[in-house]
Coordinates of C-alpha atoms and ligand atoms in Angstrom, one line a residue:
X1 CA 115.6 134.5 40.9
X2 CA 113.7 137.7 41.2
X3 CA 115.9 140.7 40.5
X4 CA 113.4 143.7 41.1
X5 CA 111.2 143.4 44.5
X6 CA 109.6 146.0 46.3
X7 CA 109.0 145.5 50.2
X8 CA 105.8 146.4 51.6
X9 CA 104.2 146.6 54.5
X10 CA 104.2 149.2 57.3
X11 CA 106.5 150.7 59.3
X12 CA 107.9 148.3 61.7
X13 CA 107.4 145.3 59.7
X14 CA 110.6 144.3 59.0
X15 CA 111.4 145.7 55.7
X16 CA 114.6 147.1 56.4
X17 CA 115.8 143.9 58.4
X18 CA 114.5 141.6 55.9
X19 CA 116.3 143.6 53.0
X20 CA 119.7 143.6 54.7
X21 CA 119.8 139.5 55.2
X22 CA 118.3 139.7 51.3
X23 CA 121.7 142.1 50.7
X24 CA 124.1 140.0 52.8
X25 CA 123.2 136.9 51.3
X26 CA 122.0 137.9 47.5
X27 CA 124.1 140.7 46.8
X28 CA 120.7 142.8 45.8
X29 CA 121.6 146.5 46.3
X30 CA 119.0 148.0 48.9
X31 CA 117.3 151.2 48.2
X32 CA 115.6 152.7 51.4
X33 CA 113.6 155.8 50.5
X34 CA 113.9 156.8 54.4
X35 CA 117.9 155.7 55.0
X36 CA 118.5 158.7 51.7
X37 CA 116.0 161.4 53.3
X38 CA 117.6 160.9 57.0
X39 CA 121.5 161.1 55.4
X40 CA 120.0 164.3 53.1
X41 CA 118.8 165.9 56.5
X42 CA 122.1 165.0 58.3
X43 CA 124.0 166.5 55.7
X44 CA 121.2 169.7 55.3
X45 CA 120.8 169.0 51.8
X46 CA 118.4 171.1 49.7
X47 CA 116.6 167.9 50.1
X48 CA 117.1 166.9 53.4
X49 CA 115.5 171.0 54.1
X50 CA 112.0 170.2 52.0
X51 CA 111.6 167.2 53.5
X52 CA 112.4 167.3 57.4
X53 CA 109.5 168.4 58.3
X54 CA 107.4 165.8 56.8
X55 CA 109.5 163.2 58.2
X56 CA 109.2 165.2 61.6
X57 CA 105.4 164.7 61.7
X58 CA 105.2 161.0 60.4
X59 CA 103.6 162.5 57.1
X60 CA 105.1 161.7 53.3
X61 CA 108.2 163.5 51.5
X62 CA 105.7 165.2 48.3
X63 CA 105.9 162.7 45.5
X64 CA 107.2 164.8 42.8
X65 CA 110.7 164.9 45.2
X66 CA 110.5 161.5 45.9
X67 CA 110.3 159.9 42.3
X68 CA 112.9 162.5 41.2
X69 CA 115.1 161.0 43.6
X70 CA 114.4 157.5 43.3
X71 CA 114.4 157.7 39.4
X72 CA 118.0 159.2 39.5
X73 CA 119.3 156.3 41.7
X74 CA 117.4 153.5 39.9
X75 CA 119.1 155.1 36.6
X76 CA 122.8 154.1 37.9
X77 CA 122.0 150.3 39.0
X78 CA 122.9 147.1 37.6
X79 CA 121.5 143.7 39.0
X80 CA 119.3 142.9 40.8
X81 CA 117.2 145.7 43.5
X82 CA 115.5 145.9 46.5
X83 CA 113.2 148.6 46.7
X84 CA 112.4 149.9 50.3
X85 CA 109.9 152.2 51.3
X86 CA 109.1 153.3 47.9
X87 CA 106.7 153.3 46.3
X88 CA 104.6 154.3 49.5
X89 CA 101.6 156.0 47.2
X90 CA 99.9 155.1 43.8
X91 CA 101.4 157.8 42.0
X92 CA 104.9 156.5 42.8
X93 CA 104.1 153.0 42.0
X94 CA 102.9 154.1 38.4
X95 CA 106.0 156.2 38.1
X96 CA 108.3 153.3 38.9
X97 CA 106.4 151.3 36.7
X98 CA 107.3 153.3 33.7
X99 CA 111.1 153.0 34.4
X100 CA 111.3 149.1 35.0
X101 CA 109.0 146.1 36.1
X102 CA 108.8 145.1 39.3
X103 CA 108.6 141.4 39.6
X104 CA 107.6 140.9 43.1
X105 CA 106.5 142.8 46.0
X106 CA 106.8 141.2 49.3
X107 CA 104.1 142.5 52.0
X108 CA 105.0 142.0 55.5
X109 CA 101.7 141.5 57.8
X110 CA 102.1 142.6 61.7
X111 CA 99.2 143.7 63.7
X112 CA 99.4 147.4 64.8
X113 CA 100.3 146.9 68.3
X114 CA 102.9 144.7 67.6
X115 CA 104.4 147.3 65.1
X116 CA 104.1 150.0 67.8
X117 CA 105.7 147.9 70.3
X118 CA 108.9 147.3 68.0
X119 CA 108.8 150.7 66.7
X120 CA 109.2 152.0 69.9
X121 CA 112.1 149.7 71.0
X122 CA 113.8 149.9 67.7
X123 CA 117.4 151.5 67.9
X124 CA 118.9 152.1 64.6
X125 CA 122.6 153.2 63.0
X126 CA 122.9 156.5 61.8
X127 CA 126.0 155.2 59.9
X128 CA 125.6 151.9 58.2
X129 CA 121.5 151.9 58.9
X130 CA 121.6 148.4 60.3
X131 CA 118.6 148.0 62.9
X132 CA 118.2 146.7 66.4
X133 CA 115.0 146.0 68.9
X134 CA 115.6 146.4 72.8
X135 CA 114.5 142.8 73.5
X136 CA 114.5 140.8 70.6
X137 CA 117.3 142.2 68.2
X138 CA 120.1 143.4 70.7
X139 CA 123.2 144.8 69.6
X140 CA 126.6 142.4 71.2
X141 CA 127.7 145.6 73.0
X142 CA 124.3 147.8 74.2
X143 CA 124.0 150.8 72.0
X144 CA 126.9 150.1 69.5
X145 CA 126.9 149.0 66.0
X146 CA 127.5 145.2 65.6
X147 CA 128.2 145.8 62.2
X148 CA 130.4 149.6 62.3
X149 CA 131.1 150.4 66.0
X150 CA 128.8 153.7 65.4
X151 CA 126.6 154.3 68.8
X152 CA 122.6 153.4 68.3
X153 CA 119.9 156.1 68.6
X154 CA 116.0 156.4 68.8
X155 CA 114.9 157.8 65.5
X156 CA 112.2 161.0 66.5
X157 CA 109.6 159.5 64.6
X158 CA 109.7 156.0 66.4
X159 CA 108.7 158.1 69.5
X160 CA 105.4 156.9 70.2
X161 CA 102.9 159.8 69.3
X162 CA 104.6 159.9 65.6
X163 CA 104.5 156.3 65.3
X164 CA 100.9 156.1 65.4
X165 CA 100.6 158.7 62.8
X166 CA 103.0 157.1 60.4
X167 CA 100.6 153.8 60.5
X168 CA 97.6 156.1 59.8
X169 CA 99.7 157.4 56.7
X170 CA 100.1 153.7 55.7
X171 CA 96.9 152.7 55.8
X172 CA 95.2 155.9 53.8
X173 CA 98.1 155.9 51.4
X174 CA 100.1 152.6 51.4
X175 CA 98.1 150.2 51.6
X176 CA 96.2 150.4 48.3
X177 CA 99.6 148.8 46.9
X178 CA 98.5 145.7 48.5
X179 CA 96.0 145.5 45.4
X180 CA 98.0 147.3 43.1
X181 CA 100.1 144.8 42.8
X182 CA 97.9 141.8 43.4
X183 CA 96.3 142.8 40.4
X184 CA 99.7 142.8 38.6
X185 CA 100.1 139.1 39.9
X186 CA 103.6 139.9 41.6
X187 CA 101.9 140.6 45.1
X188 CA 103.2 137.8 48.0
X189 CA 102.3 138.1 51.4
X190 CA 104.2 136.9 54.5
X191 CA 103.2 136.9 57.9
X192 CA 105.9 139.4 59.7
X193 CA 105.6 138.0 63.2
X194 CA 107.8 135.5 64.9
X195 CA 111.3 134.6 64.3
X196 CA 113.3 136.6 62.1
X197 CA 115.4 133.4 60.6
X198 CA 112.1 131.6 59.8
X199 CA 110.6 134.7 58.4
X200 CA 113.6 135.0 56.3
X201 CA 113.4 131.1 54.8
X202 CA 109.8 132.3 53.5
X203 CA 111.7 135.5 52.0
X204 CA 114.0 133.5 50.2
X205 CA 111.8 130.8 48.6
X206 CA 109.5 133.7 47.3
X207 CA 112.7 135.4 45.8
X208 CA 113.1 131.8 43.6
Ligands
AMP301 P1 111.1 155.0 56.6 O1 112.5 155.0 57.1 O2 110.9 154.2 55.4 O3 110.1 154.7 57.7 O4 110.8 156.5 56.2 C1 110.9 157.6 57.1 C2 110.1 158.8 56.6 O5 110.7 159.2 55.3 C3 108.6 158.6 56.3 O6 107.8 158.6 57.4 C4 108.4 159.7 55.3 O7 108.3 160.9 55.9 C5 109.6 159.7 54.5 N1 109.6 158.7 53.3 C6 110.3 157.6 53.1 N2 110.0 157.0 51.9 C7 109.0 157.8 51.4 C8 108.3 157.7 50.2 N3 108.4 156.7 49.3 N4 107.4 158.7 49.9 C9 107.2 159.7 50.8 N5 107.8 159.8 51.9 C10 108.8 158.9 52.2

């Protein structure tokens, strides 16, 4: 089984839903780049004050920050790791790769309007992070936690406007992972649309 993975693919693909059924039923621990910046603003960290206003606009954290946060957390783990939302630029993929070897990276595909549609109906925790869509991922009770009872909200940057932006982002400075780790030979690709159960049984046999 693969114990390093990196999830790719833009925003609204289905990274962070894909990584917490990997979580649930694997046991990896998930690290989400953007579930650590949003706690670090919430909490006004020294971090959460350089980087707010990126994340306000839909632009990237600077990568020196970043990779000294990422490298810290990677540091303390044992088993196997799900890497979310990072790397999100060359530089950081080449600075991960000198602290350990990622043996796959899973690249959600979903068309742009598609993503836009379920960033803009996506409801998320601002305690446990878990995520929710206003048609097709509904919370039991509406805008509560299934998971920790905490009520749902928009995040500012799935506002429509910002959205846009952030898929510009990922295409100028994303998306050249795609081959970055093609070349490597640990690239997979799965198509991000439909059913999130069947979606998951392609996850899982490319984790074998
Ligand atoms: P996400 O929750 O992954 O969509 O991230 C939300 C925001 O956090 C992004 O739009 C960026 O501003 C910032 N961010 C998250 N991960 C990274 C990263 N690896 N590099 C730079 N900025 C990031």
């Amino acid at each position: 089984m693969k114990t390093t993975i990196v999830l790719l693919g833009p925003p609204g693909a289905g990274k962070g839903t894909q990584g917490e059924k990997l979580t649930d039923e694997f046991g990896y621990t998930r690290l989400s780049t953007g579930d650590m910046l949003r706690e670090a603003v919430r909490n006004g960290t020294e971090l959460g004050k350089k980087a707010k206003e990126y994340m306000d606009s839909g632009a990237l954290v600077p990568n020196d920050l970043i990779i000294n946060l990422m490298k810290e957390k990677i540091a303390g783990i044992k088993g196997g790791v799900l890497l979310d939302g990072f790397p999100r630029t060359v530089e950081q993929a080449d600075a991960l790769a000198e602290q350990l070897d990622v043996d796959l990276a899973l690249n959600f595909d979903v068309a742009d309007e598609e993503l836009v549609q379920r960033l803009t109906q996506r409801r998320s925790c601002p305690n446990c992070n878990a995520v929710y869509h206003l048609v097709t991922k509904k919370p039991a009770k509406d805008g509560v936690c299934d998971k920790c009872g905490a009520e749902l909200y928009q995040r500012d940057d799935d506002k429509e406007a910002t959205v846009r932006n952030r898929l510009e982002v990922y295409r100028k400075n994303t998306m050249p992972l795609i081959d970055y780790y093609k070349k490597k030979g640990t690239l997979v690709t799965i198509e991000g649309t439909g059913d999130i159960n069947k979606i998951f049984e392609q996850v899982k046999k490319a984790i074998q």
